[in-house]
XYZ file of C-alpha atoms in Angstrom:
663
model
C 20.617 -88.570 -2.254
C 23.769 -89.993 -3.854
C 25.109 -93.305 -2.731
C 28.218 -91.638 -1.121
C 25.734 -89.401 0.957
C 23.628 -92.425 1.792
C 26.753 -94.256 3.085
C 27.864 -91.243 5.135
C 24.468 -90.893 6.571
C 24.502 -94.513 7.952
C 28.050 -94.618 9.383
C 29.382 -92.552 12.111
C 33.050 -91.425 11.273
C 33.838 -91.596 15.040
C 32.961 -95.153 14.866
C 34.835 -96.173 11.793
C 37.999 -94.415 12.787
C 38.002 -95.780 16.289
C 38.620 -99.175 14.941
C 41.893 -97.995 13.403
C 42.961 -95.161 16.035
C 42.270 -95.293 19.835
C 40.250 -91.855 20.316
C 39.587 -89.801 23.551
C 37.003 -87.412 23.846
C 38.163 -83.665 23.837
C 35.095 -81.585 24.515
C 32.711 -82.045 21.602
C 35.375 -83.760 19.373
C 37.889 -86.793 19.720
C 41.549 -86.787 19.794
C 44.261 -89.465 19.183
C 47.742 -90.067 18.061
C 47.873 -89.669 13.958
C 48.031 -93.006 12.149
C 49.875 -91.541 9.284
C 53.102 -90.176 11.156
C 54.834 -90.955 14.233
C 54.006 -88.542 17.224
C 53.849 -88.540 20.936
C 51.457 -85.781 21.607
C 47.993 -86.355 19.938
C 47.284 -83.962 16.970
C 44.739 -86.237 15.137
C 41.250 -84.898 15.553
C 37.934 -86.152 14.503
C 35.103 -83.652 14.259
C 31.640 -85.609 14.615
C 29.732 -82.295 14.009
C 30.660 -82.162 10.382
C 31.800 -85.891 10.081
C 35.508 -85.032 9.364
C 39.073 -85.415 10.465
C 42.327 -83.427 10.434
C 45.895 -83.871 11.555
C 47.218 -80.725 13.098
C 50.798 -82.220 13.306
C 53.411 -82.471 10.703
C 50.832 -84.435 8.076
C 48.564 -81.279 7.998
C 45.987 -83.515 6.024
C 42.323 -84.168 6.605
C 39.275 -85.039 4.877
C 35.965 -87.015 5.318
C 35.227 -90.551 6.056
C 35.979 -92.014 2.492
C 39.581 -90.116 2.371
C 40.397 -91.771 5.859
C 39.702 -95.176 4.568
C 41.443 -94.677 1.309
C 44.656 -93.414 2.935
C 44.725 -95.850 5.639
C 43.736 -99.105 3.411
C 45.421 -97.518 0.398
C 42.418 -97.893 -1.623
C 41.075 -95.712 -4.525
C 37.683 -94.262 -4.240
C 35.795 -96.987 -5.782
C 37.317 -99.501 -3.765
C 36.545 -97.499 -0.474
C 33.106 -97.108 -1.626
C 32.843 -100.999 -1.894
C 34.342 -101.370 1.687
C 32.107 -98.687 3.398
C 28.862 -99.853 1.521
C 29.302 -103.324 2.748
C 29.775 -101.793 6.451
C 26.560 -99.569 5.951
C 24.476 -102.324 4.493
C 24.212 -100.403 1.012
C 23.755 -102.608 -2.186
C 25.982 -101.568 -4.983
C 26.213 -102.825 -8.592
C 29.713 -104.142 -9.843
C 30.648 -100.512 -10.678
C 29.879 -99.059 -7.394
C 26.369 -97.615 -8.027
C 23.258 -98.042 -6.281
C 20.817 -99.805 -8.579
C 17.889 -97.319 -9.567
C 14.802 -98.901 -11.327
C 15.719 -97.134 -14.493
C 19.243 -98.464 -14.496
C 18.099 -101.887 -13.662
C 15.927 -101.772 -16.941
C 18.678 -100.365 -18.936
C 20.853 -103.311 -17.624
C 18.441 -105.872 -18.412
C 18.009 -104.763 -21.996
C 21.839 -104.780 -22.224
C 22.002 -108.316 -20.991
C 19.319 -109.420 -23.554
C 21.149 -107.939 -26.427
C 24.447 -109.245 -25.371
C 22.865 -112.578 -25.191
C 21.202 -112.208 -28.616
C 24.655 -111.041 -30.251
C 26.155 -114.402 -28.860
C 23.225 -116.254 -30.377
C 23.757 -114.643 -33.683
C 27.442 -114.939 -33.627
C 27.170 -118.862 -32.956
C 24.820 -119.198 -35.777
C 27.115 -117.381 -38.082
C 30.043 -119.777 -37.091
C 28.187 -123.210 -37.107
C 24.564 -123.206 -38.421
C 24.094 -124.853 -41.919
C 21.467 -122.246 -42.799
C 24.163 -119.466 -42.223
C 26.158 -120.627 -45.268
C 24.856 -117.696 -47.267
C 26.295 -115.388 -44.638
C 29.641 -117.112 -44.553
C 29.795 -116.834 -48.423
C 28.826 -113.029 -48.050
C 31.549 -112.079 -45.481
C 34.063 -114.112 -47.625
C 33.201 -112.171 -50.767
C 33.567 -109.108 -48.735
C 37.091 -110.078 -47.736
C 36.340 -110.394 -43.882
C 38.611 -112.872 -42.017
C 37.882 -115.018 -39.070
C 39.702 -112.318 -36.647
C 37.520 -109.415 -37.832
C 34.297 -111.757 -37.462
C 35.174 -112.595 -33.833
C 36.487 -109.020 -32.968
C 33.181 -107.454 -34.108
C 31.080 -110.327 -33.179
C 29.252 -110.603 -36.508
C 26.294 -112.857 -36.607
C 23.490 -114.480 -38.805
C 19.556 -114.330 -38.204
C 17.742 -117.366 -39.288
C 15.123 -117.067 -41.895
C 12.490 -117.838 -39.334
C 9.721 -115.552 -37.939
C 10.440 -116.797 -34.328
C 13.764 -118.266 -33.976
C 15.232 -115.676 -31.684
C 12.102 -115.223 -29.676
C 11.904 -119.024 -28.925
C 15.758 -119.287 -27.959
C 15.535 -116.209 -25.661
C 12.396 -117.125 -23.957
C 13.850 -120.434 -23.168
C 16.714 -118.758 -21.529
C 14.355 -117.098 -18.977
C 13.803 -113.657 -20.736
C 10.315 -112.471 -21.242
C 8.579 -111.103 -24.369
C 8.658 -107.465 -22.789
C 12.420 -107.945 -22.262
C 12.602 -108.547 -25.943
C 10.344 -105.939 -27.031
C 12.254 -103.195 -24.901
C 15.512 -104.271 -26.554
C 13.956 -103.628 -29.934
C 14.381 -107.401 -30.994
C 10.802 -107.991 -31.485
C 7.991 -106.292 -33.574
C 4.515 -106.074 -32.106
C 1.977 -106.135 -35.030
C -1.180 -104.818 -33.271
C -3.412 -105.265 -36.275
C -2.755 -109.004 -36.539
C -2.051 -109.323 -32.765
C 1.380 -111.167 -33.392
C 4.868 -110.620 -32.092
C 7.900 -111.927 -34.304
C 11.598 -111.339 -34.732
C 12.593 -108.057 -36.008
C 15.951 -109.518 -37.841
C 15.352 -112.554 -40.173
C 17.849 -114.008 -42.809
C 20.298 -111.228 -42.561
C 24.006 -110.564 -41.551
C 23.913 -109.148 -38.046
C 26.324 -106.522 -37.161
C 26.346 -105.701 -33.319
C 26.463 -101.947 -32.443
C 28.338 -101.050 -29.243
C 28.453 -98.098 -27.140
C 32.039 -96.365 -26.324
C 32.423 -98.797 -23.313
C 31.928 -101.968 -25.719
C 28.486 -102.885 -24.454
C 25.919 -104.132 -27.065
C 23.296 -101.518 -27.646
C 21.707 -102.528 -30.770
C 22.221 -104.247 -34.298
C 22.566 -103.292 -37.903
C 21.279 -106.158 -40.274
C 22.607 -106.467 -43.816
C 20.211 -108.248 -46.582
C 21.876 -110.744 -48.978
C 19.727 -109.560 -51.965
C 18.515 -106.283 -53.382
C 15.035 -106.240 -51.588
C 14.943 -103.044 -49.451
C 15.822 -102.009 -46.915
C 19.402 -103.113 -47.657
C 20.061 -102.194 -43.805
C 17.782 -102.628 -41.095
C 18.840 -101.180 -37.757
C 17.444 -101.610 -34.134
C 14.739 -99.122 -33.174
C 15.355 -96.453 -30.447
C 15.399 -98.008 -27.195
C 16.422 -97.003 -23.667
C 20.061 -97.778 -24.558
C 20.023 -97.193 -28.282
C 19.742 -93.795 -30.190
C 21.320 -93.984 -33.871
C 21.971 -90.335 -33.707
C 24.102 -90.737 -30.559
C 26.362 -93.678 -31.728
C 29.462 -93.943 -33.992
C 29.812 -97.478 -35.238
C 33.469 -98.696 -34.307
C 34.310 -96.130 -31.921
C 34.831 -98.718 -29.039
C 37.382 -100.201 -31.037
C 38.619 -96.931 -32.631
C 39.394 -94.655 -29.669
C 43.025 -95.785 -28.999
C 44.129 -95.655 -32.580
C 42.446 -92.133 -33.160
C 44.413 -90.605 -30.321
C 47.808 -92.577 -31.673
C 46.897 -91.315 -35.267
C 46.059 -87.486 -34.274
C 42.948 -87.726 -36.326
C 39.554 -89.710 -37.103
C 38.324 -90.670 -40.414
C 34.617 -90.686 -40.656
C 32.975 -93.038 -43.329
C 29.300 -93.896 -43.897
C 28.992 -97.771 -43.671
C 29.567 -100.644 -41.328
C 31.439 -102.554 -43.990
C 33.786 -99.594 -44.470
C 34.695 -99.769 -40.805
C 35.105 -103.526 -40.840
C 37.575 -103.414 -43.842
C 39.473 -100.389 -42.324
C 40.127 -102.170 -39.143
C 40.920 -105.359 -40.475
C 43.644 -103.829 -42.629
C 45.264 -101.622 -40.094
C 43.370 -98.402 -40.376
C 41.806 -98.541 -37.134
C 41.147 -94.776 -36.602
C 38.057 -95.306 -38.770
C 34.117 -94.819 -37.536
C 30.938 -94.752 -39.310
C 27.763 -92.539 -38.911
C 25.731 -95.639 -40.022
C 24.672 -94.007 -43.298
C 23.148 -90.809 -41.902
C 24.296 -87.192 -41.524
C 26.639 -86.593 -38.610
C 24.791 -85.069 -35.480
C 26.107 -82.818 -33.100
C 26.274 -85.442 -30.287
C 28.394 -87.786 -32.377
C 30.866 -84.953 -33.223
C 31.246 -83.912 -29.699
C 32.133 -87.565 -28.802
C 34.837 -87.617 -31.440
C 36.181 -84.207 -30.254
C 37.260 -85.890 -26.886
C 39.802 -87.966 -28.932
C 41.148 -85.560 -31.559
C 40.614 -82.170 -33.157
C 41.312 -83.312 -36.614
C 38.567 -84.925 -38.586
C 38.820 -86.235 -42.051
C 35.475 -86.967 -43.883
C 35.737 -89.923 -46.587
C 33.673 -88.694 -49.301
C 31.854 -91.244 -51.763
C 32.174 -90.089 -55.225
C 28.299 -90.281 -55.870
C 26.045 -87.392 -55.231
C 24.391 -88.885 -52.222
C 27.531 -89.372 -50.339
C 28.578 -85.676 -51.180
C 25.387 -84.397 -49.806
C 25.876 -86.395 -46.515
C 29.253 -85.128 -46.251
C 28.197 -81.633 -46.748
C 25.605 -81.852 -44.093
C 28.123 -83.203 -41.736
C 30.609 -80.656 -42.492
C 27.869 -78.114 -41.775
C 27.040 -79.517 -38.204
C 30.786 -79.573 -37.472
C 31.097 -76.024 -37.920
C 28.073 -75.317 -35.750
C 28.473 -77.876 -33.070
C 32.078 -78.261 -32.112
C 33.819 -76.121 -29.603
C 35.522 -72.888 -30.698
C 38.248 -70.710 -29.489
C 38.442 -66.925 -29.146
C 40.847 -65.057 -31.215
C 41.424 -61.256 -31.922
C 40.681 -59.835 -35.327
C 41.624 -56.408 -36.365
C 38.684 -54.747 -38.135
C 38.783 -52.218 -41.066
C 38.710 -49.404 -38.736
C 41.743 -50.466 -36.781
C 39.976 -51.675 -33.618
C 40.316 -55.245 -32.439
C 37.203 -57.674 -32.414
C 37.185 -60.994 -30.517
C 35.720 -63.850 -32.653
C 34.985 -67.466 -32.185
C 36.987 -69.838 -34.499
C 36.636 -73.619 -34.802
C 39.231 -75.334 -32.664
C 39.060 -78.263 -35.044
C 40.572 -79.125 -38.386
C 38.068 -80.555 -40.676
C 39.328 -81.997 -44.157
C 37.677 -83.827 -46.799
C 38.899 -86.679 -48.759
C 37.543 -87.621 -52.239
C 37.701 -91.195 -53.241
C 38.336 -92.511 -56.873
C 35.267 -92.678 -59.048
C 33.608 -95.890 -58.455
C 35.019 -96.904 -55.285
C 33.538 -97.044 -51.720
C 36.067 -96.909 -48.617
C 36.036 -100.670 -48.105
C 36.487 -101.167 -51.910
C 39.731 -98.969 -51.860
C 41.058 -100.299 -48.591
C 40.833 -104.038 -49.523
C 42.589 -103.200 -52.949
C 45.165 -100.860 -51.926
C 45.284 -99.935 -48.201
C 48.579 -97.727 -49.262
C 46.467 -95.612 -51.435
C 43.863 -95.097 -48.877
C 46.426 -93.810 -46.313
C 47.829 -91.442 -49.067
C 44.271 -90.203 -49.705
C 43.843 -89.445 -46.109
C 47.041 -87.457 -45.638
C 46.216 -85.559 -48.855
C 42.527 -84.617 -47.876
C 41.537 -81.204 -48.928
C 40.837 -78.533 -46.143
C 37.121 -78.033 -45.687
C 37.394 -74.481 -47.173
C 38.833 -75.739 -50.415
C 36.376 -78.487 -50.745
C 33.222 -76.271 -50.184
C 34.818 -73.731 -52.695
C 34.476 -76.375 -55.277
C 30.926 -77.371 -54.260
C 29.947 -73.876 -54.400
C 31.338 -73.201 -57.764
C 29.567 -76.356 -59.182
C 26.124 -75.536 -57.939
C 26.001 -71.791 -58.701
C 26.167 -69.682 -61.934
C 28.879 -67.240 -61.460
C 27.810 -65.404 -64.408
C 24.982 -63.828 -62.415
C 24.637 -61.345 -59.645
C 22.355 -64.096 -57.791
C 25.075 -66.785 -58.015
C 27.943 -64.679 -57.133
C 25.879 -63.390 -53.792
C 24.984 -67.032 -52.861
C 28.647 -68.130 -53.193
C 29.787 -65.179 -51.054
C 27.086 -65.693 -48.367
C 28.005 -69.466 -48.182
C 31.774 -69.110 -48.174
C 32.293 -66.144 -45.946
C 31.191 -67.989 -42.728
C 33.948 -70.566 -43.479
C 36.652 -67.783 -44.118
C 35.656 -66.094 -41.003
C 36.189 -69.121 -38.952
C 39.769 -69.613 -39.912
C 42.181 -68.581 -37.065
C 45.301 -68.102 -39.297
C 45.268 -64.514 -40.661
C 47.446 -65.597 -43.676
C 44.979 -68.296 -44.512
C 42.089 -65.742 -44.154
C 43.617 -63.460 -46.570
C 44.379 -66.220 -49.125
C 40.779 -67.225 -49.278
C 39.579 -63.726 -49.306
C 41.587 -63.131 -52.370
C 40.358 -66.279 -54.058
C 36.774 -65.650 -53.318
C 37.235 -62.127 -54.679
C 38.809 -63.540 -57.911
C 36.370 -66.258 -58.271
C 33.493 -64.024 -57.998
C 34.749 -60.814 -59.410
C 34.074 -58.827 -56.282
C 36.600 -56.370 -54.810
C 38.557 -57.740 -51.652
C 37.409 -54.909 -49.469
C 33.742 -55.721 -50.260
C 34.340 -59.346 -49.017
C 36.095 -58.144 -46.018
C 33.146 -55.786 -44.994
C 30.768 -58.879 -45.529
C 32.876 -60.927 -43.240
C 32.874 -58.031 -40.506
C 29.012 -57.724 -41.310
C 28.370 -61.407 -40.618
C 30.469 -61.765 -37.458
C 28.636 -58.650 -36.011
C 25.290 -60.314 -36.944
C 26.290 -63.657 -35.498
C 27.298 -61.819 -32.213
C 24.117 -59.846 -32.088
C 22.210 -62.898 -32.585
C 23.917 -64.889 -30.045
C 23.414 -61.989 -27.335
C 19.559 -61.792 -28.149
C 19.393 -65.595 -27.655
C 21.191 -65.393 -24.499
C 18.915 -62.558 -23.168
C 15.739 -64.277 -24.042
C 16.978 -67.354 -22.399
C 17.846 -65.582 -19.132
C 15.359 -63.022 -19.074
C 17.257 -59.805 -19.564
C 20.345 -58.284 -20.821
C 23.642 -60.211 -20.148
C 26.545 -58.317 -18.916
C 29.230 -59.354 -21.456
C 32.650 -57.707 -21.799
C 33.243 -58.521 -25.670
C 31.682 -60.706 -28.256
C 33.494 -63.577 -26.696
C 31.926 -67.123 -26.049
C 30.509 -67.254 -22.597
C 30.768 -69.405 -19.466
C 28.655 -69.397 -16.597
C 28.838 -67.230 -13.274
C 28.604 -68.499 -9.837
C 25.522 -68.177 -7.734
C 26.213 -66.695 -4.228
C 25.575 -69.523 -1.654
C 26.831 -72.278 -3.905
C 29.689 -74.217 -2.466
C 33.257 -72.777 -3.347
C 34.667 -76.373 -4.101
C 31.735 -77.076 -6.232
C 32.152 -73.917 -8.324
C 35.468 -74.629 -9.020
C 34.998 -78.146 -10.310
C 31.919 -76.731 -12.383
C 34.239 -74.090 -14.065
C 36.964 -76.686 -14.948
C 34.484 -79.141 -16.286
C 32.888 -76.366 -18.420
C 36.394 -74.974 -19.842
C 39.085 -77.511 -19.349
C 41.817 -74.789 -20.140
C 41.110 -73.025 -16.975
C 42.867 -75.579 -14.848
C 46.417 -75.265 -16.138
C 45.766 -71.432 -16.222
C 44.580 -71.350 -12.593
C 47.770 -73.297 -11.472
C 49.895 -70.842 -13.434
C 48.477 -67.837 -11.847
C 48.442 -69.283 -8.293
C 52.153 -70.369 -8.756
C 52.851 -66.789 -9.974
C 51.391 -65.299 -6.725
C 53.378 -67.547 -4.594
C 50.766 -70.208 -3.969
C 50.703 -73.958 -4.534
C 48.566 -75.318 -7.387
C 45.204 -76.486 -6.959
C 44.886 -79.858 -5.368
C 43.176 -82.332 -3.366
C 43.958 -80.450 -0.070
C 41.714 -77.724 -1.260
C 38.643 -79.973 -1.096
C 36.894 -81.545 1.906
C 34.845 -84.200 0.072
C 36.225 -87.296 -1.541
C 34.037 -87.028 -4.429
C 35.579 -83.638 -5.250
C 39.095 -84.761 -4.820
C 38.510 -87.802 -7.005
C 36.709 -85.711 -9.578
C 39.566 -83.027 -9.709
C 42.065 -86.011 -10.283
C 40.078 -87.663 -13.045
C 39.998 -84.153 -14.848
C 43.769 -83.642 -14.137
C 44.480 -87.066 -15.563
C 42.403 -86.507 -18.622
C 44.293 -83.239 -19.473
C 47.724 -84.937 -18.697
C 46.833 -87.621 -21.507
C 45.921 -84.759 -23.891
C 42.389 -85.641 -23.720
C 39.585 -82.902 -23.987
C 35.884 -83.457 -22.559
C 32.658 -81.982 -23.221
C 29.681 -81.816 -20.523
C 27.187 -84.058 -22.447
C 29.717 -86.800 -22.596
C 31.899 -86.260 -19.408
C 29.873 -88.891 -17.633
C 31.635 -91.587 -19.911
C 35.037 -90.452 -18.570
C 34.475 -90.646 -14.735
C 33.974 -93.612 -12.725
C 30.350 -94.804 -12.278
C 30.313 -94.119 -8.495
C 31.111 -90.370 -9.519
C 28.365 -89.973 -11.753
C 25.647 -89.158 -9.397
C 27.811 -86.203 -7.763
C 28.744 -85.124 -11.527
C 24.948 -84.856 -12.341
C 24.609 -82.719 -9.353
C 27.137 -80.251 -10.521
C 25.949 -80.253 -14.059
C 22.419 -79.517 -13.059
C 23.807 -76.597 -10.926
C 25.129 -74.927 -13.943
C 21.744 -74.667 -15.659
C 20.399 -71.961 -13.339
C 23.504 -69.676 -13.401
C 23.637 -66.306 -15.285
C 26.168 -65.784 -18.117
C 29.409 -64.127 -17.910
C 32.090 -63.462 -20.217
C 34.753 -66.104 -21.090
C 37.708 -63.642 -20.526
C 36.216 -63.033 -17.067
C 35.981 -66.528 -16.182
C 39.772 -67.260 -15.523
C 39.923 -64.331 -13.092
C 36.703 -65.130 -11.424
C 38.096 -68.698 -10.756
C 41.215 -67.615 -9.222
C 39.429 -65.370 -6.806
C 37.251 -68.312 -5.768
C 40.290 -70.703 -5.394
C 41.650 -67.878 -3.033
C 38.442 -67.506 -1.205
C 38.072 -71.359 -0.681
C 41.582 -71.480 0.782
C 40.542 -68.491 3.002
C 37.418 -70.271 4.222
C 39.340 -73.575 4.813
C 41.948 -71.619 6.946
C 39.299 -69.865 8.994
C 37.844 -73.329 9.644
C 41.168 -74.591 10.915
C 41.596 -71.579 13.253
C 38.026 -72.033 14.611
C 38.703 -75.746 15.292
C 42.074 -74.701 16.970
C 40.298 -72.353 19.197
C 37.822 -74.961 20.249
C 40.534 -77.671 20.759
C 42.489 -75.093 23.150
C 39.503 -74.433 25.165
C 38.801 -78.230 25.478
C 42.377 -78.835 26.504
C 42.757 -76.222 29.090
C 41.764 -78.444 31.760
C 43.869 -81.384 30.822
C 47.062 -81.010 32.938
C 49.284 -83.561 31.162
C 48.854 -82.343 27.807
C 48.108 -78.646 28.368
C 51.796 -77.302 28.063
C 52.481 -79.325 24.795
C 49.210 -78.733 23.345
C 49.325 -74.864 24.071
C 52.474 -74.569 22.357
C 51.472 -76.550 19.425
C 48.037 -74.779 19.053
C 49.802 -71.370 19.453
C 52.369 -72.196 16.678
C 49.523 -73.379 14.331
C 47.380 -70.460 15.011
C 50.255 -67.903 14.055
C 51.179 -69.987 10.972
C 47.416 -70.116 9.833
C 46.919 -66.463 10.485
C 50.020 -65.602 8.373
C 48.643 -67.702 5.436
C 45.227 -66.057 5.949
C 46.725 -62.622 5.802
C 48.608 -63.446 2.700
C 45.356 -64.769 0.971
C 43.459 -61.660 2.172
C 46.140 -59.256 0.628
C 45.921 -61.415 -2.674
C 42.184 -61.070 -2.888
C 42.414 -57.325 -1.873
C 44.833 -56.534 -4.682
C 42.845 -58.677 -7.218
C 39.651 -56.951 -6.419
C 41.074 -53.452 -7.485
C 41.786 -54.374 -11.171
C 40.780 -57.273 -13.315
C 42.172 -58.356 -16.528
C 40.137 -56.018 -18.493
C 40.751 -52.880 -16.283
C 37.277 -53.322 -14.612
C 36.311 -54.350 -11.188
C 35.248 -57.969 -10.760
C 31.686 -58.991 -11.942
C 29.102 -58.734 -9.106
C 28.791 -62.458 -9.110
C 32.386 -63.061 -8.478
C 32.591 -60.290 -5.907
C 29.760 -61.725 -3.845
C 31.337 -65.205 -4.142
C 34.851 -64.275 -3.134
C 33.776 -61.860 -0.535
C 35.362 -58.753 -2.124
C 32.263 -56.680 -2.926
C 32.861 -54.217 -0.162
C 36.655 -53.834 -0.899
């Protein structure tokens, strides 16, 4: 049970609203004068059966317990949560979440790490033994502002210095082990500090919380860099160093520059190139790339001139091609037909540094040249053309075949047909292979990729999947799922569906999707969060969406995401059509509920002489208006059921959910 459901279960909506509005029992329900507009005849109704309220007067608004408190007290959802949690006796964290044992453990680990970071930083600034570290950062050109901004520190050349300090502050050995700050040598039976006589670099998550450390040695004794082990809060493959400081600059610049090391990031930010993050010396992972995709669709990979740097970049590029979200574009085939293909929705470029320079060397020496090289970074395809030529003998049939096999997928993913034609010609000249042969290979690989994807989906879902084209797929609704939840799931899964749904609704004479379509405050707030993200030009991915929503929404969001896992697949181009049907069906359901409530209210008021005439007139007018709106919705659904975007009837899943299967 989520914290919101727990609070609703402990509080009765009638009791809460009665503190603001004098209510009079009317049959099974309660009535009063609406607190949100002036009126003489009560039109504000509280429904204890479903713990909701609605104004049948000029407001026409309603909702749940939370929405009432939010509107009456002019609070946001998080503030209303705090107010109602206190009234219900539910203990919350500072962020409005109930404290689970797992989160208590994670928070304890973060506290230990934050305390350790402050301790290391103070040593760097004040300890006589830290002079070697101060000299080192001075040689690297780092100023005091950078040291403070990134909270750099120093670990004493002592086996138990950190251990003694933190134990004295009340932390336990288990806490320090869980945070990765100590090493337990089982053979010797000893427990000692992990970081000793090193420059300490705190690693933060995207919210700016310390989750681990990188530690740089001052001599050539390996390892040069020592990182925290994996813990409950730290996974090296899920973190990009400096992203917490770089997010705003990445959005402002319109691109991100990815480097390999901590020092590269520190120098870049100090000299004003604040859109730089680091993969911490490893190949980029899918999770890291998806995090960056939330802030920009243009990646620049800063390539070290040495071979190891080149290989790391190539691995990162390969992951980028496979992991990042794609868009669907129509592509003419040799036969004249049109096929839908998936193309990268990002632009990946590669910058090559001057021989002998690392990023931090170049930035400190000539930041203007750094910016020029970023601007001149070569398209991914150009860079990999060069790599393929260097690594293969084009005088042999095997070498030519390898080059074509490696480069064709890159050309295939280019959305611009002129660019595709350019690189087909270039590859043909390079390998001395006819352009038509290259084009046939592109089509063959595209077909093979689509077939492999379909086979994987069939294996995953236990049978053939009904796909309209070789397009990317989304997830279809299960009959019985909440209509409102389904709408939010689809918008979460495919952000572009939100403006498309609004466009189609307006074209049919309806208002855009809004908070009045949703009964629960969590749903309304989540829709607002997603709308605000799109309004700022931001995108999101399901694995990282939790970071974008307020903490008190995360339990509800997790339920929605979990509900996606069991759904069968449906073609992407059917998703927008299905979503509009579900929106119309939700509005139809809401109107039917209002009509049913009005009928009950009419029956309840039949015996009250003072209000009978006014109430009868009001109810009759509302019933007529709702019936007209309901008829309009039913006509729209009936028309849409006859023909979909592709000249086909709706999918069985959509028909079942929208109630049009028998039309």
